[in-house]
PDB file of C-alpha atoms in Angstrom:
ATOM      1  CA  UNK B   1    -101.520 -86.664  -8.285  1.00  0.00           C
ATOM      2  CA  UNK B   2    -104.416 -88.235 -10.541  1.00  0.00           C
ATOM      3  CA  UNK B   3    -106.267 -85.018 -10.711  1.00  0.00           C
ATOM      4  CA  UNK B   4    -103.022 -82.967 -12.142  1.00  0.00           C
ATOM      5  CA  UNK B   5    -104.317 -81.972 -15.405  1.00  0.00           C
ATOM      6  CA  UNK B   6    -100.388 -81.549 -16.634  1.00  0.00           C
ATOM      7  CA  UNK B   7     -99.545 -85.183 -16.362  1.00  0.00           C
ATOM      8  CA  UNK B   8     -99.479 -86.785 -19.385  1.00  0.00           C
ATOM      9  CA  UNK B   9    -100.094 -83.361 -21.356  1.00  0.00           C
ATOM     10  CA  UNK B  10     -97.515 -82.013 -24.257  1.00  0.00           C
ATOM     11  CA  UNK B  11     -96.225 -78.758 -23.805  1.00  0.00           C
ATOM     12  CA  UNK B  12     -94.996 -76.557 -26.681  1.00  0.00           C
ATOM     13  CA  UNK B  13     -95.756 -79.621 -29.146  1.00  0.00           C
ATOM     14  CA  UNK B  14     -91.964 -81.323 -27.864  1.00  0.00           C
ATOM     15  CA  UNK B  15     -92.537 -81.984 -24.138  1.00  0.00           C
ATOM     16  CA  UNK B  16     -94.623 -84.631 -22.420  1.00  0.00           C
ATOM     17  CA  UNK B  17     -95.142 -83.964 -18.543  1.00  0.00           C
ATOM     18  CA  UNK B  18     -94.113 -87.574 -17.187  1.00  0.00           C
ATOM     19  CA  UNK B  19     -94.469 -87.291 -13.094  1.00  0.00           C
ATOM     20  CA  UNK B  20     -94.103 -84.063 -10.659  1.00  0.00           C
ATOM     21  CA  UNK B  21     -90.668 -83.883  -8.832  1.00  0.00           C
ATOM     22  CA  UNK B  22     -91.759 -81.398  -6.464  1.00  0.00           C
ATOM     23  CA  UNK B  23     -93.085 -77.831  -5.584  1.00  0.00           C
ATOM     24  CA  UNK B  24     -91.758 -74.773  -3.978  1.00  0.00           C
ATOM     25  CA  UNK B  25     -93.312 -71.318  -3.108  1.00  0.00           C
ATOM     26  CA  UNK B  26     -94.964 -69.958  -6.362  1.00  0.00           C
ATOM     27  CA  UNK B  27     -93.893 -73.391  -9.428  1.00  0.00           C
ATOM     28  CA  UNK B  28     -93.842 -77.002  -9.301  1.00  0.00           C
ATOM     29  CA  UNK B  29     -91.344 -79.018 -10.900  1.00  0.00           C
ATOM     30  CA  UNK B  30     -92.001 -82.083 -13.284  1.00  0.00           C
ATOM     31  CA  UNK B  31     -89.778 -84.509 -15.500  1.00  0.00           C
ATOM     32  CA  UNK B  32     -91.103 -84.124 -18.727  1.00  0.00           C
ATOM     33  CA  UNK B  33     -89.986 -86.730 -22.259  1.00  0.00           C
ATOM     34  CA  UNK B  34     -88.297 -84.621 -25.397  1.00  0.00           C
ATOM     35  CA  UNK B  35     -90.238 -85.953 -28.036  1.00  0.00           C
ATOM     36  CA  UNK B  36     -88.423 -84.579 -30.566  1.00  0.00           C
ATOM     37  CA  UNK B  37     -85.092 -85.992 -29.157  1.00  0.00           C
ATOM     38  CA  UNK B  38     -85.637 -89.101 -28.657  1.00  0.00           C
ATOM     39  CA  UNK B  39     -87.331 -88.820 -25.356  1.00  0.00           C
ATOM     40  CA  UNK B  40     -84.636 -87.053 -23.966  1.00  0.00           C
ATOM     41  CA  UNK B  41     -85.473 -86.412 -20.404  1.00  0.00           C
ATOM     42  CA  UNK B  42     -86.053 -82.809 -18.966  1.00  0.00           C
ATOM     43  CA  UNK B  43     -87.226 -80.956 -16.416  1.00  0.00           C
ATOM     44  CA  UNK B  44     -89.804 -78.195 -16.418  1.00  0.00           C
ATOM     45  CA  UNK B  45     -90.977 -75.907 -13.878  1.00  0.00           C
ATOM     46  CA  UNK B  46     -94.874 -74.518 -14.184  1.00  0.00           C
ATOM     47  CA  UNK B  47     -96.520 -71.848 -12.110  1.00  0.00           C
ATOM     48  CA  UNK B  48     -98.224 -72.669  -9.591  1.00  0.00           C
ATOM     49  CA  UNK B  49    -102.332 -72.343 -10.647  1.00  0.00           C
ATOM     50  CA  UNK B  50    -103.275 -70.867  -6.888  1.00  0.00           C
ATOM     51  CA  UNK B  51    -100.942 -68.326  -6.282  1.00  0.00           C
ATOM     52  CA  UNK B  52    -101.906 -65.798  -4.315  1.00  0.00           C
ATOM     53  CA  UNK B  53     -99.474 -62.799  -5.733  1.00  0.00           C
ATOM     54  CA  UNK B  54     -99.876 -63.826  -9.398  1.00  0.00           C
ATOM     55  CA  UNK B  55     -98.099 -60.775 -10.828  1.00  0.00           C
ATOM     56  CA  UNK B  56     -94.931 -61.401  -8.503  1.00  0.00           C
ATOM     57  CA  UNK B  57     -94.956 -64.894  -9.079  1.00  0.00           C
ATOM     58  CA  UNK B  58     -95.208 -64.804 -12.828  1.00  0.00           C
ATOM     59  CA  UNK B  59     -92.257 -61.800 -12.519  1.00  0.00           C
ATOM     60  CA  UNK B  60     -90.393 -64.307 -10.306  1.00  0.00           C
ATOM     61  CA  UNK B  61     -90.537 -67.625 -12.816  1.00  0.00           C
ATOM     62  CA  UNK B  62     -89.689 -64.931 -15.632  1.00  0.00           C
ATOM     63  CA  UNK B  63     -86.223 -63.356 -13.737  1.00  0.00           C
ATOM     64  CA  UNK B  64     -85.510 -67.447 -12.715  1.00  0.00           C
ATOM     65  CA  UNK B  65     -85.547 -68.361 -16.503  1.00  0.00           C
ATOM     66  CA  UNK B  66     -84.167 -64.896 -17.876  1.00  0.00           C
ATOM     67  CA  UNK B  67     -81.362 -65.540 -15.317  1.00  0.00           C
ATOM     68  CA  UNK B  68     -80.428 -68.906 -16.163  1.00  0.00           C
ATOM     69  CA  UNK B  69     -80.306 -68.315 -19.386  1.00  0.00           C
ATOM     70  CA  UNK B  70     -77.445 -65.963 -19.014  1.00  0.00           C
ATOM     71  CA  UNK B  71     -75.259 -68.307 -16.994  1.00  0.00           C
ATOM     72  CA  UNK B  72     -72.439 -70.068 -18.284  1.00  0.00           C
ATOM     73  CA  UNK B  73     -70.750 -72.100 -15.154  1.00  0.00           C
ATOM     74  CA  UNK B  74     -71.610 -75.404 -15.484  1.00  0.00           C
ATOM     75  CA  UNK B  75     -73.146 -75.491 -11.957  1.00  0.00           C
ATOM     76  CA  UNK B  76     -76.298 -74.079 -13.209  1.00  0.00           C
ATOM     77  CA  UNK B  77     -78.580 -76.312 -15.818  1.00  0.00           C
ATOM     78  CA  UNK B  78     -79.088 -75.484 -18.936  1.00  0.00           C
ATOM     79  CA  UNK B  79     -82.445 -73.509 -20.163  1.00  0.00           C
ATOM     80  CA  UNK B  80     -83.970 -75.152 -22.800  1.00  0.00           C
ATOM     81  CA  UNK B  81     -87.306 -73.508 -23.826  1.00  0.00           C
ATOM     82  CA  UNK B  82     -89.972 -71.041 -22.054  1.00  0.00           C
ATOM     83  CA  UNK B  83     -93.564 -71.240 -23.096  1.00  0.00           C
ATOM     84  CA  UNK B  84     -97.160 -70.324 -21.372  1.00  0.00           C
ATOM     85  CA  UNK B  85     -99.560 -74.050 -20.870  1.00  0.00           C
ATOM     86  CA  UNK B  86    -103.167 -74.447 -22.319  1.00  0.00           C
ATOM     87  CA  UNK B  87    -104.108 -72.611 -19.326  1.00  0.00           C
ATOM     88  CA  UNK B  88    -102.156 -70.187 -19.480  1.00  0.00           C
ATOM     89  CA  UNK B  89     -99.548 -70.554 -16.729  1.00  0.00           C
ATOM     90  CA  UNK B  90     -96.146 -69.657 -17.572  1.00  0.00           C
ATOM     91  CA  UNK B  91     -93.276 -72.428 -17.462  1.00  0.00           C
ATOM     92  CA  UNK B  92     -89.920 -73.276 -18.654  1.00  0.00           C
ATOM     93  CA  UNK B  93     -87.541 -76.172 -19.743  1.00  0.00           C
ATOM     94  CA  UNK B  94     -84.115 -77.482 -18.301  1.00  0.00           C
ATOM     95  CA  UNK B  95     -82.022 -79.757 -18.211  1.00  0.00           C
ATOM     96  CA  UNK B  96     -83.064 -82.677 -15.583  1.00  0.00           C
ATOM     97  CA  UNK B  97     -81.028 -82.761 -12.264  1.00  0.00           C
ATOM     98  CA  UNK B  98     -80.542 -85.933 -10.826  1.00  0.00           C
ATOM     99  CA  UNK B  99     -78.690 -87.043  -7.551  1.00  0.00           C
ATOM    100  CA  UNK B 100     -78.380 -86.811  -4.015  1.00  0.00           C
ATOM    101  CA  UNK B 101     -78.718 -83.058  -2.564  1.00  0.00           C
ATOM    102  CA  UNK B 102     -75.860 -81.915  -0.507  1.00  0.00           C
ATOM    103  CA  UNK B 103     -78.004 -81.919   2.725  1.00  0.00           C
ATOM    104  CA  UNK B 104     -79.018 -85.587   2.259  1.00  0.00           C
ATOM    105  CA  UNK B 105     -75.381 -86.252   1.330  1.00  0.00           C
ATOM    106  CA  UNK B 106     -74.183 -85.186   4.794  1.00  0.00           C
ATOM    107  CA  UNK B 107     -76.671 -86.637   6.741  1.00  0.00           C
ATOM    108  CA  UNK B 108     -76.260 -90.231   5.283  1.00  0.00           C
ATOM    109  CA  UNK B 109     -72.314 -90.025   4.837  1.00  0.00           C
ATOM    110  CA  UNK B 110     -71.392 -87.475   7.495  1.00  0.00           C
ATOM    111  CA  UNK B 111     -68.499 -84.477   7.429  1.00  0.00           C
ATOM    112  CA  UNK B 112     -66.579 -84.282   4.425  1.00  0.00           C
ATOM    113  CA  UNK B 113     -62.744 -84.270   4.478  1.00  0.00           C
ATOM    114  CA  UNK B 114     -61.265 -81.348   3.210  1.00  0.00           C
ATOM    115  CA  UNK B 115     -59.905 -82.872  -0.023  1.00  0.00           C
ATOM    116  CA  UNK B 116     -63.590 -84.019  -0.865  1.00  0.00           C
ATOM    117  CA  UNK B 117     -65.392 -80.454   0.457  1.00  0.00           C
ATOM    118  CA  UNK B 118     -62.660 -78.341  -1.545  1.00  0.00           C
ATOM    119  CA  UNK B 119     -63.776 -78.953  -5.253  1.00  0.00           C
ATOM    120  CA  UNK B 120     -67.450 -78.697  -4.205  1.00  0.00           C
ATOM    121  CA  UNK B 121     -66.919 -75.647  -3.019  1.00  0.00           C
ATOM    122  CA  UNK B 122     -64.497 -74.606  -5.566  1.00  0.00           C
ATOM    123  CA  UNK B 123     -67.915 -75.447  -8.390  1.00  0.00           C
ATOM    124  CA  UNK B 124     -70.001 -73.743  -6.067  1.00  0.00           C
ATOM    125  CA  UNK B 125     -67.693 -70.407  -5.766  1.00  0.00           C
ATOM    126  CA  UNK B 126     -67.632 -70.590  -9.861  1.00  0.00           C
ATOM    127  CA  UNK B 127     -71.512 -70.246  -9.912  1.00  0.00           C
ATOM    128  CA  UNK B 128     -71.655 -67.758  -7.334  1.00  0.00           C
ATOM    129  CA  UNK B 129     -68.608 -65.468  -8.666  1.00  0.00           C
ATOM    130  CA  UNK B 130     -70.137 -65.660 -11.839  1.00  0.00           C
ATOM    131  CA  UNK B 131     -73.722 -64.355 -10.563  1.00  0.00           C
ATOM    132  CA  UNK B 132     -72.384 -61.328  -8.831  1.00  0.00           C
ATOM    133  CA  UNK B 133     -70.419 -60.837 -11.444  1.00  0.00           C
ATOM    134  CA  UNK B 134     -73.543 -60.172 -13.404  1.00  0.00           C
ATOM    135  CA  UNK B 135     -74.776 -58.455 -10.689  1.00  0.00           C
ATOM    136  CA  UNK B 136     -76.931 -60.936  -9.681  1.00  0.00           C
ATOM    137  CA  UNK B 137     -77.604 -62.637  -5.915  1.00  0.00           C
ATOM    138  CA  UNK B 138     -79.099 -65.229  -5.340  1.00  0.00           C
ATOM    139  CA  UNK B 139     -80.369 -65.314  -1.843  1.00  0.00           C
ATOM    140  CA  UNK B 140     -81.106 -69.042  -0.925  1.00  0.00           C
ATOM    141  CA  UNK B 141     -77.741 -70.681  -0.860  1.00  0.00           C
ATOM    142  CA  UNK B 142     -78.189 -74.047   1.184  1.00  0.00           C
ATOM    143  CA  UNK B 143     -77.181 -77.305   1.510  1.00  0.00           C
ATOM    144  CA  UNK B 144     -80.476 -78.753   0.141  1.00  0.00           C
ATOM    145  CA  UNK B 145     -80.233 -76.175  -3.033  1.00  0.00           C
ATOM    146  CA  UNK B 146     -76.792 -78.226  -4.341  1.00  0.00           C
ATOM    147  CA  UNK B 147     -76.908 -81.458  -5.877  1.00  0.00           C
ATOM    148  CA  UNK B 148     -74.024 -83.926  -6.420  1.00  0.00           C
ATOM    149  CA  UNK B 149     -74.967 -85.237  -9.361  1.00  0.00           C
ATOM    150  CA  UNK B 150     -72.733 -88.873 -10.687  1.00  0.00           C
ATOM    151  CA  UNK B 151     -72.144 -87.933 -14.075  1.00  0.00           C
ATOM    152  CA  UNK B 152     -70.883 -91.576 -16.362  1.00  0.00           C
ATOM    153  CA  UNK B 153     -66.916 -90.786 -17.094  1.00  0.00           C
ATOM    154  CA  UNK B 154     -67.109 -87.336 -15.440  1.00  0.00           C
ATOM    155  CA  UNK B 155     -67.533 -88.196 -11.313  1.00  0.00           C
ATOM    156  CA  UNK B 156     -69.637 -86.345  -9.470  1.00  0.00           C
ATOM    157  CA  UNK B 157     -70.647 -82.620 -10.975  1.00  0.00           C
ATOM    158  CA  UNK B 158     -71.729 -80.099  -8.883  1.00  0.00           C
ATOM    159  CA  UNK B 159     -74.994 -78.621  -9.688  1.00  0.00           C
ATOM    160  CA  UNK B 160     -76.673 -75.277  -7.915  1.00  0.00           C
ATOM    161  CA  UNK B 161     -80.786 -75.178  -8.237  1.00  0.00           C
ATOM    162  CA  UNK B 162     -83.397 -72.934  -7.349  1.00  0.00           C
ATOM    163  CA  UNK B 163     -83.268 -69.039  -8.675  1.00  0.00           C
ATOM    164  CA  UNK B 164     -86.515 -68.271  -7.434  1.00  0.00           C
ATOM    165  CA  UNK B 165     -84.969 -66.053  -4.977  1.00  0.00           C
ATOM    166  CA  UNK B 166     -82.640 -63.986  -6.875  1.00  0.00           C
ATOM    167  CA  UNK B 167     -82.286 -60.433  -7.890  1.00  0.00           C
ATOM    168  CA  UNK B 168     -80.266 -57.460  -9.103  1.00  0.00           C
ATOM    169  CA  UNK B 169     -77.716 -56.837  -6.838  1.00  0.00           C
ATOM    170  CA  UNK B 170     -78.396 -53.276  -6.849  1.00  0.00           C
ATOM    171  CA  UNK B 171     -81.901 -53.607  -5.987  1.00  0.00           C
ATOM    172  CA  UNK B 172     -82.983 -52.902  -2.218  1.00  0.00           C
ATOM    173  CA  UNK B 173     -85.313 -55.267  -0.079  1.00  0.00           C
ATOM    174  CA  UNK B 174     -87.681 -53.945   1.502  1.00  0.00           C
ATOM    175  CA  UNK B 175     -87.494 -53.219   4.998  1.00  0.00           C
ATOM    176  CA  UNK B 176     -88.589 -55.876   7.543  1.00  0.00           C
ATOM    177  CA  UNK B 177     -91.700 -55.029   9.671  1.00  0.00           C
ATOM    178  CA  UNK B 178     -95.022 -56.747  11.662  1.00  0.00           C
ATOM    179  CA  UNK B 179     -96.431 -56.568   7.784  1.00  0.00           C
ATOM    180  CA  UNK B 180     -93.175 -57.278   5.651  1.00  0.00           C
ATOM    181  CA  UNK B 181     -91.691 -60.543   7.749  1.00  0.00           C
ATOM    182  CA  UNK B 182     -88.221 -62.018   5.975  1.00  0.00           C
ATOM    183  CA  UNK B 183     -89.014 -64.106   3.268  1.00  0.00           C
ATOM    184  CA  UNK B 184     -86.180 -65.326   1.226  1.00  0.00           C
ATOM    185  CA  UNK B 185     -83.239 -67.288   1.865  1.00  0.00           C
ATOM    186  CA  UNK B 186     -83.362 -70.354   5.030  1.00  0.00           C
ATOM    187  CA  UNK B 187     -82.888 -69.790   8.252  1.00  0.00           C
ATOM    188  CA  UNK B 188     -80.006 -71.599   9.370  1.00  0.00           C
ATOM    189  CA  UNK B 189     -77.722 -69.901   6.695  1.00  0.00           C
ATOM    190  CA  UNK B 190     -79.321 -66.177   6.660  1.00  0.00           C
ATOM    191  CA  UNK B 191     -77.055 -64.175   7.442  1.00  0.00           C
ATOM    192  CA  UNK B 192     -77.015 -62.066  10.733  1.00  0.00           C
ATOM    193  CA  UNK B 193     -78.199 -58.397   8.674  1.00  0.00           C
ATOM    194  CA  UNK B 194     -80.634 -59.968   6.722  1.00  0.00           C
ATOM    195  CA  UNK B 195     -82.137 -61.415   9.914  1.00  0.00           C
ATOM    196  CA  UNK B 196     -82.454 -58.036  11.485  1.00  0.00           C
ATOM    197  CA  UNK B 197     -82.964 -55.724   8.227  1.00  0.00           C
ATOM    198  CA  UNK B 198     -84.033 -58.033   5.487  1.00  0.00           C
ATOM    199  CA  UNK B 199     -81.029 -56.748   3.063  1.00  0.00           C
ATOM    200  CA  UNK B 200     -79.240 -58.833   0.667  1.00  0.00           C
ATOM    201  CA  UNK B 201     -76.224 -58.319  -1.222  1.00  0.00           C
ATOM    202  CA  UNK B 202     -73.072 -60.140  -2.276  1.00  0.00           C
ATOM    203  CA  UNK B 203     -71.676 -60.486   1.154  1.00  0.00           C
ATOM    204  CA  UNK B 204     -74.882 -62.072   2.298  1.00  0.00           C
ATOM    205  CA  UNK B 205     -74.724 -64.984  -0.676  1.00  0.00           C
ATOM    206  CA  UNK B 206     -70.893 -65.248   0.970  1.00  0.00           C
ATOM    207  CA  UNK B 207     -71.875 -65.546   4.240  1.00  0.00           C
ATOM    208  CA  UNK B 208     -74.416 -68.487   3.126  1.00  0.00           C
ATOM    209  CA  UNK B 209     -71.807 -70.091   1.690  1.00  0.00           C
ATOM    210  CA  UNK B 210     -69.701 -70.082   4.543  1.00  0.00           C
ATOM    211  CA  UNK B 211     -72.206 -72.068   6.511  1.00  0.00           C
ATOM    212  CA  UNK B 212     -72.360 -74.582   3.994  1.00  0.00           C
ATOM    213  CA  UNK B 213     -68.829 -75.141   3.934  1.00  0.00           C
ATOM    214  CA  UNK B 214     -69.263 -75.391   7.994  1.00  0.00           C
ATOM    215  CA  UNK B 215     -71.746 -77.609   7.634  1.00  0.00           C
ATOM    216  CA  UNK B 216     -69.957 -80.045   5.108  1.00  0.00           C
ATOM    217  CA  UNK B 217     -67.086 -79.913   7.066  1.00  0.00           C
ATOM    218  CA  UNK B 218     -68.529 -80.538  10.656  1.00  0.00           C
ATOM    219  CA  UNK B 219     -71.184 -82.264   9.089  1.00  0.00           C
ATOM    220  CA  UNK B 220     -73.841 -80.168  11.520  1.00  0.00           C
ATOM    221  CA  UNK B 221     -75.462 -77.082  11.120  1.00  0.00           C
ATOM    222  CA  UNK B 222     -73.628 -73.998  12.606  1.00  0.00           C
ATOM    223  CA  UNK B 223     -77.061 -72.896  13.846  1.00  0.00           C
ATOM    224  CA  UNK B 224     -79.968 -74.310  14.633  1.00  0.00           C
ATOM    225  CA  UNK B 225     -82.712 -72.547  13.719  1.00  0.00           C
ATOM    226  CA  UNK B 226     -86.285 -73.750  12.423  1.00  0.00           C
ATOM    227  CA  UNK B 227     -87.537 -69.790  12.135  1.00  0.00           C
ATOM    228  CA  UNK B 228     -86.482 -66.720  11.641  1.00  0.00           C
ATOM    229  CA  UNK B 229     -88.018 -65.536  15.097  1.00  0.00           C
TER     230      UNK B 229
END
C-alpha cells in the first residue's frame, strides 16, 4: 500500500520496513532489512493504528513478544527487538518465516504418509509441550499457523506462528454469551467445550492438534465448519 507511512521507514535506527506480509486481528506483519547486519532480513509485527480495543490489543502484542521470548523449541522464531514507532504504536522484531504453510501444503500435495506427518508433528508436540509447560496455551493451533520452512543443509524445519491468542493457562475465559461470542482459536479445530463454553486449557491446544494431524493425514478437514454457529 502507497499510503503506508511504515514502508520505507527505519525503526529503532537498525530496521528498514521493506513490504507488508500480511495482517491479522489487532498487528500487521512486514519484512523489514537489518541494517546493521548486513541487511539481514526480518520480520516485524506493528499494531494495528485503528484498533478498536487499544488497551487489549497493545496487552495482546506485549504477552505475544513477552512469550516468545521465553521459548526455546526451535519451532517458534526467534525475538529480536521490541520498540514503540514514531507514532507511537508498539511493535516487535523476529526472525523472518519463509515457506509454504501447512494448509497450502496439503491442498497442493495432498495427505501425508505417516513417515512424512510423524516428525512434523513430533516439532509441533516440542513447541506445544514446551508452552504448557510454562503454563502457557496457545489457542489457535491450525494448519495455516505452521510453516514448513526448506532450510539449505537442514530439510524442511518446522516452524509454529501466531501467539496472538495465547494466555496463562490458569487464566479463565470468559463465559460465552449474545454479548461475549467465541473469539479465539478457528473453527474447524475448536474444540467441542470451547464451542459451547468458550474455555481453553491444555487439553483444548491437544485436541487442535489432533485435527491437524487428521487433516495431514486424510488430507481433509475433520469438520467443516466456516463459523462457530
Amino acid at each position: 500500500n502507497r499510503h503506508d507511512k511504515l514502508l520505507g521507514a527505519i525503526l529503532g535506527d537498525d530496521f528498514r520496513v521493506a513490504r507488508q506480509l500480511g495482517f491479522g486481528g489487532y498487528a500487521r506483519v512486514y519484512a523489514a532489512e537489518q541494517l546493521s547486519v548486513g541487511k539481514r532480513l526480518v520480520a516485524v509485527k506493528v499494531l494495528h493504528a485503528m484498533h478498536n480495543d487499544v488497551s487489549a490489543a497493545v496487552a495482546g502484542l506485549k504477552r505475544e513478544a513477552a512469550y516468545l521470548a521465553l521459548m526455546r523449541s526451535p519451532c517458534f522464531p526467534r525475538i529480536l527487538r521490541t520498540g514503540t514507532t514514531p507514532d507511537g504504536l508498539p511493535y516487535f522484531v523476529m526472525e523472518l518465516v519463509s515457506g509454504r504453510t501447512l494448509d497450502v501444503a496439503i491442498r497442493e500435495s495432498g495427505a501425508m504418509s505417516l513417515r512424512q506427518a510423524a516428525p512434523i508433528l513430533d516439532s509441533l508436540m516440542e513447541g506445544i509441550g514446551e508452552m504448557h509447560a510454562r503454563d502457557i496455551v496457545h489457542r489457535d493451533i491450525k494448519t495455516g499457523n505452521v510453516v514448513l520452512e526448506e532450510s539449505a543443509g537442514y530439510g524442511v524445519r518446522v516452524r509454529m506462528l501466531d501467539l496472538g491468542s495465547a494466555k496463562p493457562a490458569f487464566e479463565k475465559d470468559l463465559p460465552l454469551s449474545p454479548t461475549n461470542p467465541l473469539s479465539v482459536g478457528s473453527p474447524p479445530y475448536v474444540a467441542p467445550e470451547t464451542a459451547e463454553t468458550g474455555q481453553t486449557n491444555e487439553l483444548t491446544d491437544i485436541y487442535s492438534l489432533g485435527a491437524v494431524a487428521y487433516e495431514m493425514i486424510c488430507g481433509i478437514r475433520a469438520l467443516h465448519l466456516k463459523d462457530t454457529s
